[in-house]
């Protein structure tokens, strides 16, 4: 039995009733995926308060809150729904994280968000939407930019095709649905391993005459313009299919993504704050540790005490991303900086056991406490 079956102050709608919530998301109209769910083109779930004033919509892009922010009992139930059913379900399917969107032009949502997320410990950031003027569409495809269609998806000779299919599966109901309504391009190059897909641009969803696209380039081929080339290919296909608007979403601090989009003619449409977090609670504690260790330019300075506590909740339960020594090093430094030396040495010894060397060797990710006092802290923590 799912938690949604026990909602008292709201209920889950059947797809035939989704349209009754369209008016509640008018302040989020730049999100095409909402329109896609309501029209039945994108998979999703919708929960509506009993008074019909507030709704939660869920789709592959994330969670969307709309309507009235004055609905305390419904928001309390939404928090339970998220923590007990929706996020665990996403985690069980291997989905790492979520984004929560809300009407950011209304300050009265601040209190509502606190109720919705009170047990989730989400983080704050910003995303932006860009839009493309179809008059700037290119006229031809380069030879090495190939459309993604049914025949390409069945090829057996392409290295990296599994990643493309996985990307499609993440947003579309099926490969057949993508073949019917979606489109995109891949860049194929001959490498030492064989014919390889090194970059791709795919539609996340197509709703009527509008679509949004996403892009990915294999790390070792970045910086050579492949993202731009595949994007141009996808825009040409969009024009050929009668698309009148192409959208693009990215994190506001992802300057590379913005530059790629704007280099072919995309223009900023909206910039807005969001909440985000990891679906598995212990993963979320580690991400909180990373976040508060580094700080956020817009949403707050570093908070070493909160970062140390967040790391400790997960690490003390043995949740360390398959033995990532850096997490223990970070925790050791943070506890040292807030004056808890015994705990600092405990985590430092654990870091050594997990293979920690120093801050100068290559690390799996960028979230490493690497400050001017790092060497000094290492010396202090190594003392018996």
Coordinates of C-alpha atoms in Angstrom, one line a residue:
X1 CA 0.0 0.0 0.0
X2 CA 1.5 3.4 -1.0
X3 CA 1.4 6.5 1.2
X4 CA -0.5 8.4 -1.5
X5 CA -3.5 6.1 -0.8
X6 CA -3.8 7.5 2.7
X7 CA -3.8 11.3 1.9
X8 CA -6.4 13.1 3.9
X9 CA -6.1 16.6 2.7
X10 CA -5.5 15.8 -0.9
X11 CA -5.6 13.0 -3.5
X12 CA -3.8 11.7 -6.5
X13 CA -5.5 12.5 -9.8
X14 CA -6.1 10.1 -12.7
X15 CA -4.6 11.3 -16.0
X16 CA -8.0 12.2 -17.2
X17 CA -8.3 14.9 -14.5
X18 CA -4.8 16.4 -14.9
X19 CA -6.2 19.3 -16.9
X20 CA -8.0 20.7 -14.0
X21 CA -4.7 21.7 -12.4
X22 CA -3.3 23.6 -15.5
X23 CA -4.4 27.0 -14.0
X24 CA -2.4 26.3 -10.8
X25 CA 0.9 26.2 -12.7
X26 CA 0.5 29.5 -14.7
X27 CA 3.5 31.0 -12.8
X28 CA 5.6 28.1 -14.1
X29 CA 4.6 28.4 -17.7
X30 CA 8.2 28.4 -19.0
X31 CA 8.4 24.7 -17.9
X32 CA 7.3 22.8 -21.0
X33 CA 7.3 19.5 -19.1
X34 CA 4.3 20.6 -17.0
X35 CA 2.3 21.1 -20.1
X36 CA 3.5 17.7 -21.3
X37 CA 2.2 15.9 -18.3
X38 CA -1.1 17.7 -18.3
X39 CA -1.6 16.9 -22.0
X40 CA -0.6 13.2 -21.5
X41 CA 2.6 13.3 -23.5
X42 CA 5.0 13.1 -20.6
X43 CA 4.7 10.5 -17.8
X44 CA 3.9 12.0 -14.5
X45 CA 1.8 12.1 -11.3
X46 CA -0.4 14.9 -10.0
X47 CA -1.6 15.4 -6.4
X48 CA -4.3 18.0 -5.7
X49 CA -5.4 19.4 -2.4
X50 CA -9.0 18.8 -1.4
X51 CA -9.9 22.4 -1.8
X52 CA -8.5 22.4 -5.4
X53 CA -6.1 25.4 -4.6
X54 CA -2.7 23.7 -4.5
X55 CA -1.0 20.9 -6.5
X56 CA 2.2 18.9 -6.6
X57 CA 3.2 17.6 -10.1
X58 CA 5.9 15.0 -10.6
X59 CA 7.6 14.2 -13.9
X60 CA 11.1 13.2 -15.1
X61 CA 12.3 16.8 -14.7
X62 CA 11.4 16.9 -11.0
X63 CA 8.7 18.2 -8.7
X64 CA 6.6 21.2 -9.3
X65 CA 4.5 23.1 -6.7
X66 CA 1.7 25.3 -7.9
X67 CA -1.4 27.2 -6.8
X68 CA -1.9 28.7 -3.4
X69 CA 1.0 28.7 -0.8
X70 CA -1.5 28.9 2.0
X71 CA -2.3 25.2 2.5
X72 CA -0.5 24.0 5.6
X73 CA -2.2 20.6 6.1
X74 CA -1.7 19.7 2.4
X75 CA 2.0 20.7 2.6
X76 CA 2.6 18.6 5.7
X77 CA 1.2 15.6 3.8
X78 CA 3.3 16.4 0.7
X79 CA 6.4 16.2 3.0
X80 CA 5.3 12.7 4.1
X81 CA 4.5 11.7 0.6
X82 CA 8.0 12.8 -0.6
X83 CA 9.9 11.2 2.2
X84 CA 8.0 8.0 2.5
X85 CA 7.0 7.2 -1.1
X86 CA 8.2 9.3 -3.9
X87 CA 11.9 9.8 -3.1
X88 CA 12.4 6.2 -1.9
X89 CA 10.8 5.0 -5.2
X90 CA 13.2 7.2 -7.2
X91 CA 16.2 5.9 -5.2
X92 CA 15.1 2.3 -5.8
X93 CA 15.2 2.9 -9.5
X94 CA 18.7 4.2 -9.4
X95 CA 17.7 7.9 -9.7
X96 CA 20.2 9.9 -7.7
X97 CA 18.7 13.3 -7.2
X98 CA 15.7 15.6 -7.7
X99 CA 14.9 19.2 -8.3
X100 CA 11.9 21.0 -6.8
X101 CA 10.4 24.0 -8.7
X102 CA 8.0 26.5 -7.3
X103 CA 6.6 30.0 -8.1
X104 CA 9.8 31.9 -7.1
X105 CA 8.2 35.3 -7.8
X106 CA 6.0 34.9 -4.7
X107 CA 7.8 35.3 -1.4
X108 CA 4.8 33.7 0.4
X109 CA 6.1 30.4 -0.8
X110 CA 9.0 30.5 1.6
X111 CA 7.0 29.2 4.5
X112 CA 5.3 26.6 2.4
X113 CA 8.6 25.3 1.2
X114 CA 9.8 24.9 4.8
X115 CA 6.8 22.7 5.5
X116 CA 7.2 20.6 2.3
X117 CA 10.9 20.0 2.8
X118 CA 11.2 20.1 6.6
X119 CA 12.7 16.5 6.8
X120 CA 14.4 16.4 3.5
X121 CA 17.4 18.9 4.0
X122 CA 17.4 20.2 0.4
X123 CA 19.9 22.7 -0.9
X124 CA 19.4 25.9 -2.8
X125 CA 20.6 26.8 -6.3
X126 CA 19.4 28.4 -9.5
X127 CA 18.4 27.2 -12.9
X128 CA 17.7 29.0 -16.1
X129 CA 15.7 28.4 -19.3
X130 CA 16.9 29.6 -22.7
X131 CA 14.9 29.7 -25.9
X132 CA 15.9 29.6 -29.6
X133 CA 14.6 31.7 -32.5
X134 CA 14.0 29.2 -35.3
X135 CA 15.0 31.8 -37.9
X136 CA 18.6 31.2 -36.9
X137 CA 18.5 27.5 -37.8
X138 CA 21.3 26.0 -39.9
X139 CA 20.5 24.5 -43.3
X140 CA 22.8 21.4 -43.5
X141 CA 24.2 18.7 -41.3
X142 CA 27.9 17.8 -41.2
X143 CA 28.7 14.3 -42.4
X144 CA 29.7 13.1 -38.9
X145 CA 26.5 14.4 -37.3
X146 CA 23.9 11.6 -37.6
X147 CA 20.2 11.8 -36.7
X148 CA 19.0 9.5 -33.9
X149 CA 16.3 7.3 -35.4
X150 CA 15.0 3.7 -35.2
X151 CA 17.8 2.4 -37.5
X152 CA 20.6 4.0 -35.5
X153 CA 19.1 2.8 -32.2
X154 CA 19.3 -0.8 -33.5
X155 CA 23.0 -0.6 -34.7
X156 CA 25.4 -3.1 -33.1
X157 CA 28.6 -1.4 -34.1
X158 CA 28.5 1.9 -32.2
X159 CA 30.4 2.3 -28.9
X160 CA 28.4 4.5 -26.6
X161 CA 25.0 3.7 -28.0
X162 CA 23.9 2.2 -24.7
X163 CA 24.5 5.5 -23.0
X164 CA 22.3 7.3 -25.6
X165 CA 19.5 4.7 -25.0
X166 CA 19.8 5.1 -21.3
X167 CA 19.4 8.8 -21.7
X168 CA 16.3 8.3 -23.7
X169 CA 14.9 5.8 -21.2
X170 CA 15.4 8.4 -18.4
X171 CA 12.9 10.9 -19.9
X172 CA 10.7 9.0 -22.4
X173 CA 8.1 6.4 -21.6
X174 CA 9.8 4.0 -24.1
X175 CA 12.2 3.9 -27.1
X176 CA 9.1 3.6 -29.3
X177 CA 7.7 6.8 -27.9
X178 CA 11.0 8.6 -28.6
X179 CA 11.1 7.2 -32.2
X180 CA 7.5 8.4 -32.7
X181 CA 7.8 11.9 -31.4
X182 CA 11.4 12.6 -30.3
X183 CA 14.5 13.3 -32.3
X184 CA 18.2 14.2 -31.9
X185 CA 21.7 13.9 -33.3
X186 CA 24.9 12.1 -32.4
X187 CA 28.5 12.8 -33.4
X188 CA 30.3 9.7 -34.5
X189 CA 34.0 9.4 -34.8
X190 CA 36.4 6.6 -35.5
X191 CA 38.6 6.0 -32.4
X192 CA 41.0 3.3 -31.3
X193 CA 38.1 1.4 -29.9
X194 CA 36.0 1.6 -33.1
X195 CA 33.1 3.8 -34.3
X196 CA 32.2 5.8 -31.2
X197 CA 29.4 8.2 -30.3
X198 CA 31.3 11.0 -28.6
X199 CA 28.5 13.6 -28.3
X200 CA 24.7 13.7 -28.5
X201 CA 21.8 16.2 -28.4
X202 CA 18.4 14.7 -27.7
X203 CA 14.9 16.0 -27.1
X204 CA 14.0 15.7 -23.5
X205 CA 10.3 16.0 -24.6
X206 CA 8.2 17.3 -27.5
X207 CA 4.9 18.9 -26.7
X208 CA 2.9 20.1 -29.7
X209 CA 5.2 22.4 -31.7
X210 CA 7.6 22.9 -28.8
X211 CA 10.5 20.9 -27.5
X212 CA 13.4 21.0 -25.0
X213 CA 16.8 19.5 -25.7
X214 CA 19.6 18.1 -23.6
X215 CA 23.2 17.5 -24.5
X216 CA 26.2 15.4 -23.4
X217 CA 29.7 15.0 -24.7
X218 CA 32.1 12.3 -23.5
X219 CA 34.6 14.0 -21.1
X220 CA 37.8 13.3 -23.1
X221 CA 36.3 14.9 -26.2
X222 CA 35.1 18.1 -24.6
X223 CA 36.5 21.5 -25.5
X224 CA 36.5 20.8 -29.3
X225 CA 33.1 22.1 -30.3
X226 CA 31.3 18.7 -30.5
X227 CA 28.4 19.9 -28.3
X228 CA 27.8 22.8 -30.5
X229 CA 27.9 20.7 -33.6
X230 CA 25.4 18.1 -32.4
X231 CA 23.1 20.9 -31.1
X232 CA 23.1 22.5 -34.5
X233 CA 22.1 19.2 -36.0
X234 CA 19.2 18.8 -33.6
X235 CA 18.0 22.4 -34.4
X236 CA 18.0 21.6 -38.1
X237 CA 15.9 18.5 -37.4
X238 CA 13.6 20.6 -35.2
X239 CA 13.0 23.0 -38.1
X240 CA 12.3 20.2 -40.5
X241 CA 9.7 18.8 -38.1
X242 CA 7.8 22.0 -37.8
X243 CA 9.0 22.9 -34.3
X244 CA 8.4 26.6 -33.5
X245 CA 10.3 26.8 -30.2
X246 CA 13.2 25.0 -28.8
X247 CA 14.0 25.3 -25.1
X248 CA 17.2 24.6 -23.1
X249 CA 17.5 24.3 -19.3
X250 CA 20.7 24.3 -17.2
X251 CA 22.1 25.3 -13.8
X252 CA 22.7 29.0 -13.6
X253 CA 26.3 28.3 -12.6
X254 CA 27.0 26.0 -15.6
X255 CA 28.7 28.7 -17.7
X256 CA 29.9 26.1 -20.3
X257 CA 26.3 24.9 -21.0
X258 CA 25.1 28.5 -21.3
X259 CA 27.9 29.4 -23.7
X260 CA 27.2 26.4 -25.9
X261 CA 23.5 27.3 -26.1
X262 CA 24.1 31.0 -26.7
X263 CA 26.8 30.3 -29.3
X264 CA 24.1 29.1 -31.7
X265 CA 21.5 31.7 -30.9
X266 CA 19.7 30.7 -27.7
X267 CA 18.6 33.6 -25.6
X268 CA 17.9 33.6 -21.8
X269 CA 14.1 33.4 -21.0
X270 CA 14.0 32.9 -17.2
X271 CA 16.4 32.5 -14.3
X272 CA 14.9 31.1 -11.1
X273 CA 15.8 29.6 -7.7
X274 CA 15.2 25.9 -7.1
X275 CA 15.6 23.4 -4.3
X276 CA 17.5 20.1 -5.0
X277 CA 18.6 17.1 -3.1
X278 CA 19.6 13.4 -3.3
X279 CA 16.8 10.8 -3.2
X280 CA 18.6 8.5 -0.8
X281 CA 18.8 10.2 2.6
X282 CA 22.4 9.2 3.4
X283 CA 23.6 10.4 0.0
X284 CA 21.8 13.6 0.7
X285 CA 23.8 14.1 4.0
X286 CA 27.1 13.6 2.1
X287 CA 26.0 16.1 -0.5
X288 CA 25.0 18.6 2.2
X289 CA 28.5 18.1 3.6
X290 CA 30.1 19.0 0.3
X291 CA 27.7 21.9 -0.2
X292 CA 28.3 23.6 3.2
X293 CA 32.0 22.9 3.1
X294 CA 32.3 24.8 -0.1
X295 CA 29.6 27.4 0.5
X296 CA 27.4 29.1 -2.1
X297 CA 28.1 32.5 -3.4
X298 CA 24.4 33.5 -3.5
X299 CA 22.8 31.4 -0.9
X300 CA 25.2 31.5 2.0
X301 CA 28.8 31.3 3.2
X302 CA 30.6 28.2 4.3
X303 CA 29.1 26.5 7.4
X304 CA 31.8 24.1 8.7
X305 CA 29.8 22.9 11.7
X306 CA 26.8 22.0 9.5
X307 CA 29.1 20.3 7.0
X308 CA 30.9 18.3 9.6
X309 CA 27.6 17.1 11.1
X310 CA 26.2 16.2 7.7
X311 CA 29.2 14.1 6.8
X312 CA 29.2 12.4 10.2
X313 CA 25.6 11.2 9.9
X314 CA 26.4 9.2 6.8
X315 CA 30.0 8.2 7.6
X316 CA 29.1 6.9 11.0
X317 CA 26.7 4.5 9.4
X318 CA 29.4 3.3 6.9
X319 CA 27.9 5.2 4.0
X320 CA 30.9 6.5 2.2
X321 CA 30.4 6.1 -1.5
X322 CA 32.3 2.8 -1.7
X323 CA 35.1 3.9 0.5
X324 CA 35.8 7.4 -0.7
X325 CA 38.7 8.5 1.5
X326 CA 38.1 12.2 0.6
X327 CA 34.9 12.2 2.6
X328 CA 36.7 11.2 5.7
X329 CA 39.5 13.7 5.0
X330 CA 36.9 16.5 4.6
X331 CA 35.1 15.5 7.8
X332 CA 38.4 15.4 9.7
X333 CA 39.4 18.9 8.6
X334 CA 35.9 20.3 9.4
X335 CA 35.8 18.8 12.9
X336 CA 39.3 20.2 13.5
X337 CA 38.2 23.6 12.4
X338 CA 35.3 23.7 14.8
X339 CA 37.5 22.5 17.7
X340 CA 36.5 18.9 18.0
X341 CA 40.0 17.4 17.8
X342 CA 39.2 13.9 18.9
X343 CA 36.6 13.4 16.3
X344 CA 38.9 15.1 13.7
X345 CA 41.6 12.5 14.4
X346 CA 39.1 9.7 14.3
X347 CA 38.0 10.6 10.8
X348 CA 41.6 11.3 9.7
X349 CA 42.7 7.8 10.7
X350 CA 39.7 6.4 8.8
X351 CA 40.8 8.4 5.8
X352 CA 44.2 6.8 6.0
X353 CA 42.7 3.4 6.2
X354 CA 40.6 4.1 3.1
X355 CA 43.8 5.1 1.2
X356 CA 44.0 8.8 1.7
X357 CA 47.4 10.2 0.5
X358 CA 47.2 14.0 0.3
X359 CA 45.4 16.9 -1.4
X360 CA 47.8 16.9 -4.4
X361 CA 47.0 13.5 -5.9
X362 CA 44.1 13.2 -8.4
X363 CA 40.7 12.7 -6.7
X364 CA 37.5 11.2 -7.9
X365 CA 35.5 14.5 -7.5
X366 CA 36.2 18.1 -6.9
X367 CA 34.8 18.3 -3.3
X368 CA 38.1 18.1 -1.4
X369 CA 39.0 20.4 1.5
X370 CA 42.0 22.0 -0.3
X371 CA 42.7 25.3 1.5
X372 CA 45.8 27.2 2.6
X373 CA 45.7 25.5 6.0
X374 CA 45.3 21.9 4.6
X375 CA 49.0 21.0 5.1
X376 CA 49.0 22.4 8.6
X377 CA 45.8 20.5 9.5
X378 CA 47.3 17.3 8.1
X379 CA 50.4 17.6 10.2
X380 CA 48.3 18.2 13.4
X381 CA 46.0 15.3 12.7
X382 CA 48.9 12.9 12.0
X383 CA 50.3 13.6 15.5
X384 CA 49.8 10.8 17.9

